[in-house]
Amino acid sequence: MLYLDAAATTPPWPEVVEAYARAWQERFAHPGSPHELGLRAAELLDAARRQVAELLGVEPEEVLFTNGATEANAAVILGAASSAPEGRRHIVTTAVEHPSVLEPLARLERRGFRVTYVAPDRSGTLWARDVLAALTPETFLVSVMYVNHETGSIHPVEEIGAGLRDRPNVRFHVDAVQAAAVLPLPIRTARIDYLTLSGHKIHGPRRTGILFVRKGLPPPRLYGDGVPEGGVLHPGTPDVAAAAAFARALRLTEERRTAFVERVRDLSERLREGLEARGAVVLSPRLARAPHILNVSFPGMRGEVLVRALSAHGVYVGTRSACRSRAPRSHVLTAMRLPGELISGSIRLSFAEDLEPDAAEEILSRFDRALRDLRSRS
């Protein structure tokens, strides 16, 4: 099996599974219970929060565990809107955000808020000057992802954050879900107010995430007037095992990042050259691209058809965000103003930590077989 769909989800690391199982078995009690077992569970939850804070370079009270990045993104956007000053109802974002950002923004538009969607250029590159130029006196929130989930384009969040330093009343939210595996997170240097992470994108458990909330800002509220307690955004019984497993996955990600980036950069470059030689058009930007995501198109083919053909040969790739895989076409590639033939023929290759550069030859060999199958039917 050659799994090349890590941008959708990553396989769990054995160390993370072990951490989850051990915590679930040994610290299963409710961390709010005052007896000894409850106190031991609370200790582990607090320890996980401190570990995450240490790894992110922030304070423990700035870290909230969530049910995933989708929940965290919605909480930030809807929460910021609910506390926006009178007369300020404008948000700046990009046209290539993940659906978990675009959907709450669409809800706000239906309630009368105004949203400016800044588009990248045809290479997929987003320019900070375009984002900053969209600000108005009514803007209260800027929301920009760090790494695009379809093309791997790295967005200039540090430059945008620098441009917001003289706008202290404008909150800055960064969706860093696809960045954590390959890039350090510039939370302090980029003047970020809110940052979201997802566990299952870094070989951690599903339905876990992290929301960083800069000290001094009110934490987002998901339901009514309730305030997050014990480092957990949502109400209900905290999942102590998931928090411990997330902290373990984040630590391993930090320890393994440099070696992973070196390996995957080599692998990605070999595949880019090999696929171009087979007629593919690379849609990911040449520069400022996260190396673990590569988007290519085979003109004249439908991406979904190629995905199924590759699957028959044991190669598993994606087409676009798994959260919007049934949409008629990619909103990211559409925003890049690419021709329809390139959009419909696009597939996304994204790499997990276990792939070696030498896998490129086997992947390309299986591409050859899949392409031969498709061409023999036409």
Coordinates of C-alpha atoms in Angstrom, one line a residue:
M1 CA 0.0 0.0 0.0
L2 CA 1.2 3.5 -0.9
Y3 CA -0.8 6.0 1.1
L4 CA -0.5 9.5 -0.4
D5 CA -3.5 11.2 1.2
A6 CA -2.0 12.5 4.4
A7 CA -3.6 15.9 3.9
A8 CA -6.9 14.2 4.5
T9 CA -5.7 12.2 7.5
T10 CA -2.6 10.6 8.7
P11 CA -2.1 7.1 10.1
P12 CA -1.7 7.1 13.9
W13 CA 1.8 6.6 15.3
P14 CA 2.2 3.5 17.5
E15 CA 3.5 5.7 20.3
V16 CA 0.3 7.8 20.1
V17 CA -1.9 4.8 20.2
E18 CA 0.0 3.5 23.2
A19 CA -0.4 6.9 25.0
Y20 CA -4.1 7.0 24.3
A21 CA -4.7 3.4 25.4
R22 CA -2.7 3.8 28.6
A23 CA -4.4 7.1 29.5
W24 CA -7.9 5.7 28.7
Q25 CA -7.3 2.6 30.9
E26 CA -5.5 4.2 33.8
R27 CA -7.0 7.8 33.9
F28 CA -10.6 7.1 32.8
A29 CA -12.2 9.0 35.7
H30 CA -13.9 12.4 35.2
P31 CA -11.2 15.0 35.8
G32 CA -13.8 17.1 37.6
S33 CA -14.5 14.5 40.3
P34 CA -12.9 15.3 43.6
H35 CA -11.8 11.7 44.5
E36 CA -8.4 10.3 43.9
L37 CA -9.1 8.9 40.5
G38 CA -10.6 12.1 39.3
L39 CA -7.6 14.1 40.6
R40 CA -5.2 11.8 38.7
A41 CA -7.2 12.3 35.5
A42 CA -7.1 16.1 36.1
E43 CA -3.3 15.9 36.6
L44 CA -2.9 14.2 33.3
L45 CA -5.1 16.7 31.5
D46 CA -3.1 19.6 33.0
A47 CA 0.2 17.9 32.1
A48 CA -0.9 17.5 28.5
R49 CA -1.9 21.2 28.4
R50 CA 1.5 22.2 29.8
Q51 CA 3.3 20.0 27.3
V52 CA 1.4 21.5 24.3
A53 CA 2.1 25.0 25.6
E54 CA 5.8 24.3 26.0
L55 CA 6.0 22.9 22.4
L56 CA 4.1 25.9 21.0
G57 CA 6.1 28.4 23.1
V58 CA 3.0 29.8 24.8
E59 CA 1.5 29.9 28.2
P60 CA -0.7 26.9 29.4
E61 CA -3.7 29.2 30.0
E62 CA -3.5 30.1 26.3
V63 CA -4.2 26.5 25.2
L64 CA -7.6 25.0 24.8
F65 CA -8.3 21.4 23.8
T66 CA -11.1 21.1 21.2
N67 CA -13.1 18.4 19.3
G68 CA -11.0 19.2 16.3
A69 CA -10.0 22.2 14.0
T70 CA -13.5 22.5 12.5
E71 CA -14.9 23.2 16.0
A72 CA -12.1 25.6 16.8
N73 CA -12.3 27.5 13.6
A74 CA -16.1 28.0 14.0
A75 CA -15.7 29.0 17.6
V76 CA -13.1 31.7 16.7
I77 CA -15.1 33.1 13.8
L78 CA -18.5 33.1 15.3
G79 CA -17.1 34.2 18.7
A80 CA -15.3 37.1 17.2
A81 CA -18.4 38.2 15.4
S82 CA -20.5 38.0 18.5
S83 CA -18.1 40.3 20.4
A84 CA -17.3 42.7 17.5
P85 CA -17.6 46.4 18.4
E86 CA -20.7 48.2 17.2
G87 CA -20.5 49.3 13.6
R88 CA -17.6 46.9 12.7
R89 CA -19.0 44.0 10.7
H90 CA -16.2 43.3 8.1
I91 CA -13.9 40.2 7.9
V92 CA -11.0 39.6 5.6
T93 CA -10.1 36.1 4.6
T94 CA -8.9 34.2 1.5
A95 CA -10.9 32.5 -1.2
V96 CA -8.9 29.3 -0.7
E97 CA -9.6 28.6 3.0
H98 CA -10.8 25.2 4.3
P99 CA -14.6 24.7 4.4
S100 CA -14.4 24.8 8.2
V101 CA -13.6 28.5 7.8
L102 CA -15.7 29.3 4.8
E103 CA -18.9 27.8 6.2
P104 CA -19.2 29.9 9.4
L105 CA -18.2 32.9 7.3
A106 CA -21.2 32.2 5.0
R107 CA -23.4 32.0 8.0
L108 CA -22.2 35.5 9.1
E109 CA -22.9 36.9 5.6
R110 CA -26.5 35.7 5.9
R111 CA -26.7 37.7 9.2
G112 CA -25.5 40.9 7.5
F113 CA -21.7 40.7 8.0
R114 CA -19.5 41.6 5.0
V115 CA -16.6 39.3 4.1
T116 CA -13.8 40.0 1.6
Y117 CA -12.3 36.9 0.0
V118 CA -8.7 37.6 -1.2
A119 CA -7.7 35.4 -4.1
P120 CA -4.1 34.1 -4.8
D121 CA -2.5 34.5 -8.2
R122 CA -2.5 31.8 -10.9
S123 CA 0.5 30.1 -9.3
G124 CA -1.4 29.7 -6.0
T125 CA 0.7 32.4 -4.2
L126 CA -1.2 34.6 -1.8
W127 CA 0.3 38.1 -1.3
A128 CA 0.3 39.8 2.0
R129 CA -0.2 43.2 0.4
D130 CA -3.5 42.1 -1.1
V131 CA -4.8 40.9 2.3
L132 CA -3.7 44.1 4.1
A133 CA -5.2 46.3 1.3
A134 CA -8.6 44.7 1.9
L135 CA -8.8 46.0 5.5
T136 CA -11.3 48.8 6.2
P137 CA -12.1 50.8 9.3
E138 CA -15.0 48.2 9.9
T139 CA -12.7 45.2 9.8
F140 CA -12.6 43.3 13.1
L141 CA -11.1 39.9 12.0
V142 CA -8.5 38.6 9.6
S143 CA -8.5 34.8 9.0
V144 CA -5.8 33.2 6.9
M145 CA -4.6 29.6 6.7
Y146 CA -0.8 29.0 7.0
V147 CA -0.5 26.2 4.4
N148 CA -3.2 25.5 1.8
H149 CA -4.7 22.0 2.0
E150 CA -4.9 21.4 -1.7
T151 CA -1.8 23.0 -3.2
G152 CA 0.6 23.2 -0.3
S153 CA 1.1 27.0 -0.8
I154 CA 2.6 28.6 2.2
H155 CA 0.8 31.8 3.0
P156 CA 2.7 34.9 4.4
V157 CA 1.2 34.9 7.9
E158 CA 4.3 36.6 9.4
E159 CA 4.1 39.5 6.9
I160 CA 0.4 39.8 7.4
G161 CA 0.8 39.8 11.2
A162 CA 3.5 42.5 10.9
G163 CA 1.1 44.6 8.9
L164 CA -1.5 44.2 11.6
R165 CA 0.7 45.5 14.4
D166 CA -0.7 49.0 14.1
R167 CA -4.3 47.6 14.1
P168 CA -4.6 46.2 17.6
N169 CA -8.3 46.1 17.4
V170 CA -8.2 43.7 14.4
R171 CA -8.0 40.0 15.6
F172 CA -5.7 37.7 13.6
H173 CA -6.7 34.0 13.2
V174 CA -4.5 31.4 11.6
D175 CA -5.6 27.9 10.6
A176 CA -2.3 26.0 10.9
V177 CA -3.7 22.5 10.5
Q178 CA -1.6 21.6 7.4
A179 CA 1.5 23.5 8.6
A180 CA 2.3 21.8 11.8
A181 CA 3.9 18.8 10.2
V182 CA 6.5 20.8 8.2
L183 CA 6.8 24.3 9.6
P184 CA 7.5 25.9 13.0
L185 CA 4.5 27.9 14.1
P186 CA 5.3 31.7 14.4
I187 CA 2.6 32.4 17.1
R188 CA 4.5 35.2 18.8
T189 CA 6.4 36.6 15.8
A190 CA 3.4 36.8 13.6
R191 CA 1.2 38.6 16.2
I192 CA -1.3 35.7 16.1
D193 CA -4.4 36.0 18.3
Y194 CA -6.0 32.7 17.5
L195 CA -4.4 29.5 16.0
T196 CA -5.9 26.1 15.3
L197 CA -4.4 22.7 15.0
S198 CA -5.8 19.2 14.4
G199 CA -4.6 16.0 15.9
H200 CA -5.2 13.6 13.1
K201 CA -3.1 15.7 10.6
I202 CA 0.0 14.9 12.7
H203 CA -0.5 11.2 13.3
G204 CA -2.7 11.9 16.4
P205 CA -6.2 10.9 17.3
R206 CA -9.3 12.1 15.4
R207 CA -11.7 14.6 16.9
T208 CA -9.0 16.3 18.8
G209 CA -7.6 19.8 18.2
I210 CA -5.9 22.7 19.8
L211 CA -7.0 26.3 19.9
F212 CA -4.5 28.9 21.0
V213 CA -6.0 32.1 22.4
R214 CA -3.7 34.9 23.1
K215 CA -3.6 35.9 26.8
G216 CA -5.9 38.8 27.5
L217 CA -8.5 37.9 24.8
P218 CA -11.8 36.3 25.9
P219 CA -11.9 32.6 24.9
P220 CA -14.5 31.8 22.3
R221 CA -17.8 30.4 23.6
L222 CA -19.5 27.6 21.8
Y223 CA -22.8 27.6 23.8
G224 CA -24.5 30.5 25.5
D225 CA -22.6 32.2 28.2
G226 CA -20.6 29.2 29.3
V227 CA -16.9 29.8 29.7
P228 CA -14.4 27.0 28.8
E229 CA -13.1 25.3 31.9
G230 CA -10.1 23.1 32.6
G231 CA -8.4 23.9 29.3
V232 CA -11.3 22.4 27.3
L233 CA -13.4 24.5 24.8
H234 CA -16.5 22.4 24.7
P235 CA -18.9 21.3 27.5
G236 CA -19.2 17.7 28.6
T237 CA -16.8 15.2 30.0
P238 CA -13.2 16.0 28.9
D239 CA -11.4 13.3 26.8
V240 CA -8.3 13.1 28.9
A241 CA -6.8 10.2 26.8
A242 CA -7.3 12.3 23.6
A243 CA -5.5 15.3 25.2
A244 CA -2.6 13.1 26.3
A245 CA -2.4 11.5 22.9
F246 CA -2.4 14.8 21.1
A247 CA 0.4 16.1 23.3
R248 CA 2.4 13.0 22.4
A249 CA 1.7 13.4 18.7
L250 CA 2.8 17.1 18.8
R251 CA 6.0 16.2 20.6
L252 CA 6.9 13.5 18.1
T253 CA 6.1 15.9 15.3
E254 CA 8.5 18.5 16.7
E255 CA 11.2 15.9 17.2
R256 CA 10.8 14.4 13.7
R257 CA 10.0 17.5 11.6
T258 CA 13.5 18.3 10.3
A259 CA 14.2 14.8 9.1
F260 CA 10.7 14.4 7.6
V261 CA 11.0 17.7 5.7
E262 CA 14.3 16.6 4.2
R263 CA 12.9 13.2 3.1
V264 CA 9.6 14.4 1.8
R265 CA 11.2 17.3 -0.2
D266 CA 13.4 14.8 -2.0
L267 CA 10.4 12.5 -2.6
S268 CA 8.2 15.3 -3.8
E269 CA 10.8 16.6 -6.2
R270 CA 11.3 13.2 -7.7
L271 CA 7.6 12.7 -8.2
R272 CA 7.2 16.2 -9.7
E273 CA 9.8 15.5 -12.3
G274 CA 8.5 12.0 -13.0
L275 CA 4.9 13.1 -13.3
E276 CA 5.7 16.0 -15.6
A277 CA 7.6 13.6 -17.8
R278 CA 4.3 11.6 -18.0
G279 CA 2.2 14.6 -19.2
A280 CA 1.1 16.0 -15.8
V281 CA 0.9 19.8 -15.2
V282 CA 2.0 20.8 -11.7
L283 CA -0.6 23.1 -10.0
S284 CA 1.3 23.6 -6.7
P285 CA 3.5 26.7 -6.6
R286 CA 7.2 26.2 -7.4
L287 CA 8.2 28.5 -4.5
A288 CA 6.8 28.9 -1.0
R289 CA 5.3 25.4 -1.0
A290 CA 5.0 23.0 1.8
P291 CA 6.9 19.8 0.6
H292 CA 4.3 17.3 1.8
I293 CA 1.6 18.4 -0.6
L294 CA 1.8 18.2 -4.4
N295 CA -1.1 19.0 -6.7
V296 CA -0.9 17.9 -10.3
S297 CA -3.3 17.6 -13.2
F298 CA -3.6 15.3 -16.2
P299 CA -5.4 17.3 -18.9
G300 CA -8.1 15.2 -20.6
M301 CA -8.7 13.0 -17.6
R302 CA -11.0 13.4 -14.6
G303 CA -9.3 13.4 -11.3
E304 CA -11.8 11.1 -9.7
V305 CA -11.3 8.5 -12.4
L306 CA -7.6 8.6 -12.0
V307 CA -8.0 8.3 -8.2
R308 CA -9.9 5.1 -8.6
A309 CA -7.5 3.7 -11.2
L310 CA -4.6 4.4 -8.9
S311 CA -6.5 2.8 -6.0
A312 CA -6.7 -0.4 -8.0
H313 CA -2.9 -0.5 -8.1
G314 CA -2.6 0.2 -4.3
V315 CA -1.9 4.0 -4.6
Y316 CA -4.2 6.1 -2.5
V317 CA -4.4 9.9 -3.4
G318 CA -7.1 12.6 -3.1
T319 CA -8.6 15.2 -5.3
R320 CA -9.3 18.0 -2.9
S321 CA -10.4 18.6 0.6
A322 CA -12.0 15.4 1.9
C323 CA -14.5 17.6 3.6
R324 CA -15.7 18.8 0.2
S325 CA -14.8 15.9 -2.0
R326 CA -18.3 15.7 -3.6
A327 CA -18.3 19.4 -4.7
P328 CA -18.4 19.7 -8.5
R329 CA -15.0 21.3 -8.6
S330 CA -12.2 22.6 -6.4
H331 CA -12.9 26.1 -5.0
V332 CA -9.1 26.5 -4.5
L333 CA -8.2 25.9 -8.1
T334 CA -11.2 27.9 -9.3
A335 CA -9.9 30.9 -7.2
M336 CA -6.6 30.5 -8.9
R337 CA -8.4 31.1 -12.2
L338 CA -7.1 27.9 -13.8
P339 CA -8.6 26.4 -16.9
G340 CA -11.5 24.0 -16.3
E341 CA -9.6 21.1 -18.0
L342 CA -6.8 21.5 -15.4
I343 CA -9.2 21.7 -12.5
S344 CA -11.2 18.6 -13.5
G345 CA -8.0 16.6 -14.0
S346 CA -6.3 17.5 -10.8
I347 CA -5.3 15.1 -8.0
R348 CA -3.6 15.8 -4.7
L349 CA -0.6 13.8 -3.5
S350 CA 0.2 14.3 0.2
F351 CA 2.8 12.4 2.2
A352 CA 2.9 11.0 5.7
E353 CA 6.0 10.5 7.8
D354 CA 6.6 6.9 6.9
L355 CA 7.5 7.4 3.2
E356 CA 11.1 7.3 2.0
P357 CA 12.4 9.1 -1.1
D358 CA 13.0 5.7 -2.7
A359 CA 9.3 5.1 -2.8
A360 CA 9.1 7.5 -5.8
E361 CA 10.1 4.9 -8.3
E362 CA 7.4 2.4 -7.2
I363 CA 4.8 5.2 -7.1
L364 CA 5.7 6.3 -10.6
S365 CA 5.6 2.7 -11.8
R366 CA 2.1 2.3 -10.5
F367 CA 1.1 5.5 -12.1
D368 CA 2.3 4.1 -15.4
R369 CA 0.1 1.0 -14.9
A370 CA -3.0 3.1 -13.9
L371 CA -2.5 5.5 -16.9
R372 CA -2.1 2.5 -19.2
D373 CA -5.3 1.0 -17.9
L374 CA -7.2 4.3 -18.5
R375 CA -5.8 4.9 -22.0
S376 CA -6.6 1.4 -23.0
R377 CA -10.3 2.0 -22.3
S378 CA -10.6 5.2 -24.2

